[in-house]
PDB file of C-alpha atoms in Angstrom:
ATOM      1  CA  MET A 130      -0.038   0.185  -0.100  1.00  0.00           C
ATOM      2  CA  LYS A 131       1.285   3.511  -0.452  1.00  0.00           C
ATOM      3  CA  LEU A 132       2.064   5.714   1.938  1.00  0.00           C
ATOM      4  CA  ILE A 133       0.719   9.432   1.821  1.00  0.00           C
ATOM      5  CA  THR A 134       2.995  11.686   4.529  1.00  0.00           C
ATOM      6  CA  ILE A 135       0.314  14.326   6.284  1.00  0.00           C
ATOM      7  CA  GLU A 136       1.878  17.407   8.372  1.00  0.00           C
ATOM      8  CA  GLY A 137      -0.556  18.139  11.202  1.00  0.00           C
ATOM      9  CA  GLN A 138      -0.553  20.552  14.584  1.00  0.00           C
ATOM     10  CA  LEU A 139      -2.377  19.361  17.722  1.00  0.00           C
ATOM     11  CA  ARG A 140      -5.463  21.367  18.251  1.00  0.00           C
ATOM     12  CA  SER A 141      -6.755  22.161  22.103  1.00  0.00           C
ATOM     13  CA  GLU A 142     -10.165  23.775  21.149  1.00  0.00           C
ATOM     14  CA  PHE A 143     -13.188  21.684  20.038  1.00  0.00           C
ATOM     15  CA  GLY A 144     -16.866  22.075  19.242  1.00  0.00           C
ATOM     16  CA  LYS A 145     -18.582  24.148  16.577  1.00  0.00           C
ATOM     17  CA  LYS A 146     -17.013  27.125  17.211  1.00  0.00           C
ATOM     18  CA  ALA A 147     -13.417  25.945  17.359  1.00  0.00           C
ATOM     19  CA  SER A 148     -14.053  24.449  14.092  1.00  0.00           C
ATOM     20  CA  ARG A 149     -15.360  27.386  12.308  1.00  0.00           C
ATOM     21  CA  HIS A 150     -12.461  29.158  13.710  1.00  0.00           C
ATOM     22  CA  PHE A 151      -9.959  26.818  11.869  1.00  0.00           C
ATOM     23  CA  ARG A 152     -11.777  26.750   8.729  1.00  0.00           C
ATOM     24  CA  SER A 153     -11.870  30.440   8.632  1.00  0.00           C
ATOM     25  CA  GLU A 154      -8.081  30.046   8.830  1.00  0.00           C
ATOM     26  CA  GLY A 155      -7.897  27.498   5.620  1.00  0.00           C
ATOM     27  CA  LYS A 156      -7.212  24.526   7.934  1.00  0.00           C
ATOM     28  CA  VAL A 157      -9.333  21.325   8.398  1.00  0.00           C
ATOM     29  CA  PRO A 158     -10.092  20.224  11.470  1.00  0.00           C
ATOM     30  CA  CYS A 159      -9.138  16.361  12.090  1.00  0.00           C
ATOM     31  CA  VAL A 160      -9.485  13.316  14.344  1.00  0.00           C
ATOM     32  CA  ILE A 161      -7.220  10.222  15.043  1.00  0.00           C
ATOM     33  CA  TYR A 162      -9.457   7.124  16.419  1.00  0.00           C
ATOM     34  CA  GLY A 163      -8.177   3.803  17.408  1.00  0.00           C
ATOM     35  CA  GLY A 164      -5.065   4.041  19.437  1.00  0.00           C
ATOM     36  CA  SER A 165      -4.742   4.392  22.901  1.00  0.00           C
ATOM     37  CA  SER A 166      -6.588   8.011  22.485  1.00  0.00           C
ATOM     38  CA  ASN A 167      -7.871   9.932  20.589  1.00  0.00           C
ATOM     39  CA  ILE A 168      -5.746  12.676  18.406  1.00  0.00           C
ATOM     40  CA  HIS A 169      -7.236  16.045  17.495  1.00  0.00           C
ATOM     41  CA  PHE A 170      -5.269  18.096  15.174  1.00  0.00           C
ATOM     42  CA  THR A 171      -5.356  20.206  12.286  1.00  0.00           C
ATOM     43  CA  THR A 172      -3.788  20.385   8.585  1.00  0.00           C
ATOM     44  CA  THR A 173      -4.344  21.993   5.450  1.00  0.00           C
ATOM     45  CA  PRO A 174      -6.756  20.983   2.089  1.00  0.00           C
ATOM     46  CA  LYS A 175      -3.249  20.686   0.380  1.00  0.00           C
ATOM     47  CA  GLU A 176      -1.754  17.789   2.539  1.00  0.00           C
ATOM     48  CA  LEU A 177      -4.846  15.881   2.687  1.00  0.00           C
ATOM     49  CA  LYS A 178      -5.742  16.007  -1.318  1.00  0.00           C
ATOM     50  CA  ALA A 179      -3.492  13.019  -2.027  1.00  0.00           C
ATOM     51  CA  ILE A 180      -5.214  10.953   0.309  1.00  0.00           C
ATOM     52  CA  VAL A 181      -8.970  12.603  -0.456  1.00  0.00           C
ATOM     53  CA  TYR A 182      -9.238  12.978  -3.999  1.00  0.00           C
ATOM     54  CA  THR A 183      -8.173   9.722  -5.100  1.00  0.00           C
ATOM     55  CA  PRO A 184      -9.924   6.115  -6.106  1.00  0.00           C
ATOM     56  CA  GLU A 185      -7.007   4.426  -4.279  1.00  0.00           C
ATOM     57  CA  PHE A 186      -7.047   3.267  -0.883  1.00  0.00           C
ATOM     58  CA  ASN A 187      -3.802   4.485   0.699  1.00  0.00           C
ATOM     59  CA  LYS A 188      -2.256   4.790   4.246  1.00  0.00           C
ATOM     60  CA  ALA A 189      -1.578   7.829   5.646  1.00  0.00           C
ATOM     61  CA  LEU A 190       1.486   8.468   7.807  1.00  0.00           C
ATOM     62  CA  ILE A 191       0.337  11.480   9.961  1.00  0.00           C
ATOM     63  CA  LYS A 192       2.965  13.648  11.600  1.00  0.00           C
ATOM     64  CA  ILE A 193       2.153  15.840  14.632  1.00  0.00           C
ATOM     65  CA  ASP A 194       4.481  17.343  17.063  1.00  0.00           C
ATOM     66  CA  GLY A 195       7.323  15.035  16.452  1.00  0.00           C
ATOM     67  CA  LYS A 196       4.948  11.955  16.369  1.00  0.00           C
ATOM     68  CA  GLU A 197       3.856   9.703  13.938  1.00  0.00           C
ATOM     69  CA  TYR A 198       1.062   7.837  13.291  1.00  0.00           C
ATOM     70  CA  THR A 199      -0.188   5.202  10.194  1.00  0.00           C
ATOM     71  CA  CYS A 200      -3.782   5.592   9.548  1.00  0.00           C
ATOM     72  CA  ILE A 201      -6.576   4.896   7.274  1.00  0.00           C
ATOM     73  CA  LEU A 202      -8.848   7.640   6.022  1.00  0.00           C
ATOM     74  CA  LYS A 203     -12.269   6.420   7.902  1.00  0.00           C
ATOM     75  CA  ASP A 204     -14.730   9.622   7.048  1.00  0.00           C
ATOM     76  CA  LEU A 205     -14.763  12.392   5.782  1.00  0.00           C
ATOM     77  CA  GLN A 206     -17.387  15.827   5.536  1.00  0.00           C
ATOM     78  CA  MET A 207     -17.353  18.228   2.603  1.00  0.00           C
ATOM     79  CA  HIS A 208     -19.250  21.375   2.055  1.00  0.00           C
ATOM     80  CA  LYS A 209     -22.377  20.818   0.468  1.00  0.00           C
ATOM     81  CA  ILE A 210     -21.731  23.664  -2.206  1.00  0.00           C
ATOM     82  CA  SER A 211     -17.877  24.115  -2.404  1.00  0.00           C
ATOM     83  CA  ASP A 212     -17.140  20.671  -2.293  1.00  0.00           C
ATOM     84  CA  GLU A 213     -14.373  21.499   0.344  1.00  0.00           C
ATOM     85  CA  VAL A 214     -13.094  19.263   2.897  1.00  0.00           C
ATOM     86  CA  THR A 215     -14.717  20.676   6.092  1.00  0.00           C
ATOM     87  CA  HIS A 216     -13.475  17.433   8.729  1.00  0.00           C
ATOM     88  CA  VAL A 217     -11.516  13.977   8.790  1.00  0.00           C
ATOM     89  CA  ASP A 218     -11.542  10.868  10.792  1.00  0.00           C
ATOM     90  CA  PHE A 219      -8.594   8.841  10.547  1.00  0.00           C
ATOM     91  CA  LEU A 220      -8.120   4.857  12.183  1.00  0.00           C
ATOM     92  CA  GLU A 221      -4.548   4.598  13.821  1.00  0.00           C
ATOM     93  CA  LEU A 222      -3.449   1.070  12.554  1.00  0.00           C
ATOM     94  CA  VAL A 223      -2.220  -0.866  15.710  1.00  0.00           C
ATOM     95  CA  GLU A 224      -0.149  -3.968  14.960  1.00  0.00           C
ATOM     96  CA  GLY A 225      -2.150  -7.073  15.098  1.00  0.00           C
ATOM     97  CA  LYS A 226      -5.841  -5.057  16.281  1.00  0.00           C
ATOM     98  CA  ARG A 227      -8.449  -6.027  13.840  1.00  0.00           C
ATOM     99  CA  ILE A 228      -9.915  -3.180  12.134  1.00  0.00           C
ATOM    100  CA  ASN A 229     -12.799  -2.709   9.488  1.00  0.00           C
ATOM    101  CA  ALA A 230     -12.190  -1.034   6.067  1.00  0.00           C
ATOM    102  CA  ASN A 231     -13.403  -0.742   2.968  1.00  0.00           C
ATOM    103  CA  VAL A 232     -11.092  -2.109  -0.034  1.00  0.00           C
ATOM    104  CA  PRO A 233     -11.421  -1.480  -3.678  1.00  0.00           C
ATOM    105  CA  LEU A 234     -12.331  -4.348  -5.869  1.00  0.00           C
ATOM    106  CA  ARG A 235      -9.741  -4.671  -8.949  1.00  0.00           C
ATOM    107  CA  PHE A 236     -11.673  -6.544 -11.769  1.00  0.00           C
ATOM    108  CA  VAL A 237      -8.718  -8.664 -13.532  1.00  0.00           C
ATOM    109  CA  GLY A 238      -8.815 -10.704 -16.521  1.00  0.00           C
ATOM    110  CA  GLN A 239     -10.918 -10.863 -19.832  1.00  0.00           C
ATOM    111  CA  SER A 240     -14.306 -12.543 -19.416  1.00  0.00           C
ATOM    112  CA  VAL A 241     -15.393 -14.965 -21.897  1.00  0.00           C
ATOM    113  CA  GLY A 242     -19.120 -13.619 -21.814  1.00  0.00           C
ATOM    114  CA  VAL A 243     -17.540  -9.975 -22.906  1.00  0.00           C
ATOM    115  CA  LYS A 244     -15.858 -12.001 -25.798  1.00  0.00           C
ATOM    116  CA  ALA A 245     -18.833 -13.223 -26.810  1.00  0.00           C
ATOM    117  CA  GLY A 246     -20.699 -10.232 -26.906  1.00  0.00           C
ATOM    118  CA  GLY A 247     -21.964  -9.372 -23.772  1.00  0.00           C
ATOM    119  CA  ARG A 248     -21.449  -6.680 -21.135  1.00  0.00           C
ATOM    120  CA  PHE A 249     -19.710  -6.497 -17.923  1.00  0.00           C
ATOM    121  CA  VAL A 250     -21.738  -4.717 -15.288  1.00  0.00           C
ATOM    122  CA  ILE A 251     -19.729  -3.618 -11.705  1.00  0.00           C
ATOM    123  CA  LYS A 252     -22.172  -4.036  -8.873  1.00  0.00           C
ATOM    124  CA  MET A 253     -19.927  -3.190  -5.900  1.00  0.00           C
ATOM    125  CA  SER A 254     -16.297  -1.484  -6.296  1.00  0.00           C
ATOM    126  CA  THR A 255     -15.421  -1.473  -2.853  1.00  0.00           C
ATOM    127  CA  ILE A 256     -15.857  -4.429   0.032  1.00  0.00           C
ATOM    128  CA  LYS A 257     -16.012  -4.117   3.655  1.00  0.00           C
ATOM    129  CA  VAL A 258     -13.342  -6.510   5.271  1.00  0.00           C
ATOM    130  CA  ARG A 259     -12.202  -7.008   8.839  1.00  0.00           C
ATOM    131  CA  THR A 260      -8.320  -7.761   9.069  1.00  0.00           C
ATOM    132  CA  THR A 261      -4.947  -6.830  10.741  1.00  0.00           C
ATOM    133  CA  PRO A 262      -3.488  -3.335   9.512  1.00  0.00           C
ATOM    134  CA  GLU A 263      -0.128  -6.391   8.143  1.00  0.00           C
ATOM    135  CA  ASN A 264      -2.928  -7.985   6.152  1.00  0.00           C
ATOM    136  CA  LEU A 265      -4.567  -4.965   4.816  1.00  0.00           C
ATOM    137  CA  LYS A 266      -4.297  -4.392   0.857  1.00  0.00           C
ATOM    138  CA  SER A 267      -4.773  -1.544  -1.499  1.00  0.00           C
ATOM    139  CA  HIS A 268      -7.310  -3.697  -3.337  1.00  0.00           C
ATOM    140  CA  ILE A 269      -8.782  -7.261  -4.113  1.00  0.00           C
ATOM    141  CA  ASP A 270      -8.034  -8.624  -7.000  1.00  0.00           C
ATOM    142  CA  VAL A 271     -11.208 -10.610  -8.733  1.00  0.00           C
ATOM    143  CA  ASP A 272     -10.719 -12.831 -11.499  1.00  0.00           C
ATOM    144  CA  ILE A 273     -13.490 -12.417 -14.206  1.00  0.00           C
ATOM    145  CA  THR A 274     -11.906 -15.053 -16.750  1.00  0.00           C
ATOM    146  CA  ASN A 275     -14.824 -17.377 -16.564  1.00  0.00           C
ATOM    147  CA  VAL A 276     -17.742 -15.291 -16.015  1.00  0.00           C
ATOM    148  CA  GLU A 277     -20.075 -16.281 -18.592  1.00  0.00           C
ATOM    149  CA  ILE A 278     -23.338 -14.216 -20.252  1.00  0.00           C
ATOM    150  CA  GLY A 279     -25.699 -14.354 -17.564  1.00  0.00           C
ATOM    151  CA  ARG A 280     -23.488 -15.162 -14.638  1.00  0.00           C
ATOM    152  CA  ASN A 281     -22.700 -13.162 -11.618  1.00  0.00           C
ATOM    153  CA  ILE A 282     -19.776 -13.386  -9.741  1.00  0.00           C
ATOM    154  CA  ARG A 283     -20.811 -13.041  -6.112  1.00  0.00           C
ATOM    155  CA  ILE A 284     -19.227 -12.216  -2.343  1.00  0.00           C
ATOM    156  CA  GLU A 285     -17.997 -16.061  -1.638  1.00  0.00           C
ATOM    157  CA  ASP A 286     -16.129 -15.775  -5.174  1.00  0.00           C
ATOM    158  CA  VAL A 287     -13.591 -13.065  -3.785  1.00  0.00           C
ATOM    159  CA  LYS A 288     -10.575 -15.011  -1.467  1.00  0.00           C
ATOM    160  CA  VAL A 289      -8.601 -13.038   0.651  1.00  0.00           C
ATOM    161  CA  GLU A 290      -6.196 -14.733   3.238  1.00  0.00           C
ATOM    162  CA  ASN A 291      -6.278 -13.957   6.906  1.00  0.00           C
ATOM    163  CA  THR A 292      -9.104 -11.569   6.001  1.00  0.00           C
ATOM    164  CA  GLU A 293     -12.718 -11.852   7.054  1.00  0.00           C
ATOM    165  CA  ILE A 294     -15.584 -10.046   4.493  1.00  0.00           C
ATOM    166  CA  MET A 295     -18.450  -8.513   6.015  1.00  0.00           C
ATOM    167  CA  HIS A 296     -20.995  -9.125   3.665  1.00  0.00           C
ATOM    168  CA  ASN A 297     -23.588 -11.738   2.913  1.00  0.00           C
ATOM    169  CA  LYS A 298     -21.598 -14.394   0.713  1.00  0.00           C
ATOM    170  CA  ARG A 299     -24.558 -14.534  -2.053  1.00  0.00           C
ATOM    171  CA  ILE A 300     -24.508 -10.614  -3.007  1.00  0.00           C
ATOM    172  CA  PRO A 301     -23.461 -10.353  -6.396  1.00  0.00           C
ATOM    173  CA  ILE A 302     -20.391  -7.698  -7.092  1.00  0.00           C
ATOM    174  CA  ALA A 303     -20.250  -8.261 -10.522  1.00  0.00           C
ATOM    175  CA  ALA A 304     -22.275  -9.618 -13.714  1.00  0.00           C
ATOM    176  CA  VAL A 305     -22.005 -10.177 -17.736  1.00  0.00           C
ATOM    177  CA  VAL A 306     -25.226  -9.443 -18.948  1.00  0.00           C
ATOM    178  CA  THR A 307     -26.538  -9.617 -22.221  1.00  0.00           C
ATOM    179  CA  THR A 308     -26.414  -6.909 -24.681  1.00  0.00           C
ATOM    180  CA  ARG A 309     -29.316  -5.231 -26.814  1.00  0.00           C
ATOM    181  CA  ALA A 310     -27.387  -6.048 -29.974  1.00  0.00           C
ATOM    182  CA  LEU A 311     -27.221  -9.847 -28.531  1.00  0.00           C
ATOM    183  CA  LYS A 312     -31.138  -9.986 -27.786  1.00  0.00           C
ATOM    184  CA  GLN A 313     -31.653  -8.601 -31.431  1.00  0.00           C
ATOM    185  CA  GLU A 314     -29.385 -11.340 -32.813  1.00  0.00           C
ATOM    186  CA  ALA A 315     -31.437 -14.148 -30.883  1.00  0.00           C
ATOM    187  CA  THR A 316     -34.640 -12.485 -31.504  1.00  0.00           C
ATOM    188  CA  GLU A 317     -33.697 -12.511 -35.496  1.00  0.00           C
ATOM    189  CA  ALA A 318     -32.283 -15.775 -35.235  1.00  0.00           C
ATOM    190  CA  ALA A 319     -35.797 -17.175 -33.430  1.00  0.00           C
ATOM    191  CA  LYS A 320     -37.800 -15.795 -36.304  1.00  0.00           C
ATOM    192  CA  GLY A 321     -35.196 -17.356 -39.161  1.00  0.00           C
ATOM    193  CA  ASP A 322     -36.201 -20.487 -37.477  1.00  0.00           C
ATOM    194  CA  LYS A 323     -39.890 -20.186 -37.379  1.00  0.00           C
ATOM    195  CA  LYS A 324     -39.985 -19.498 -41.395  1.00  0.00           C
TER     196      LYS A 324
END
C-alpha cells in the first residue's frame, strides 16, 4: 500500500465554534481514532489532497509535533456547495489489532462472456473487510476470466487470506449481461428458425 505523508498540528480547542475558527484560517479539523487515545489535530486542504481525491486506498503517515501515526481514512465531511473538505476522521493502525476497512475491488482478466458479446457490469466497487493492519491490501483482485453471459460473481467468489469479508456471501459484486445487440440477434435468429 502507498503511504501518504500528512503534516498536522495538535489542537486543544473543540466544538463547532473552534471548527469554524480553524476553517476560517484555511485549516481542516481532523481526529485520529483507534489508538490508546483520540488525537485531535488540524492540517491544510493541500496536505489532504493526495489521500482524499483519489480512487486508491492508501495509508496515511500523519506527523504531529514530532510523533508519527500510521492511519487509514475512515470518514470525511465535505461542504455541500464548495465541495471543500470540512472534517476528516482517521483510524490508527495498531499492529495485531483488527480493524474494519472498505477496500476497492479490481477486476482482472478478460471475461469469456464479454468476448462473446456480453457487457460487464460492476455492482460493487469496494467491499468491507475485517483484518489486521499487516494483512490490509490496497485492493483485492477478482478474476473474471470464466464469467459467462448471464452469470454473476458473488462475495463468496472473493478469496482473501487472513481477512474476513463483512457481507452476505450471496451478494453479487459483478455480472456479465446480454447486450441489446445480442438480444436482437437472438430474436432475429428465432424468427428465421420459424420461417
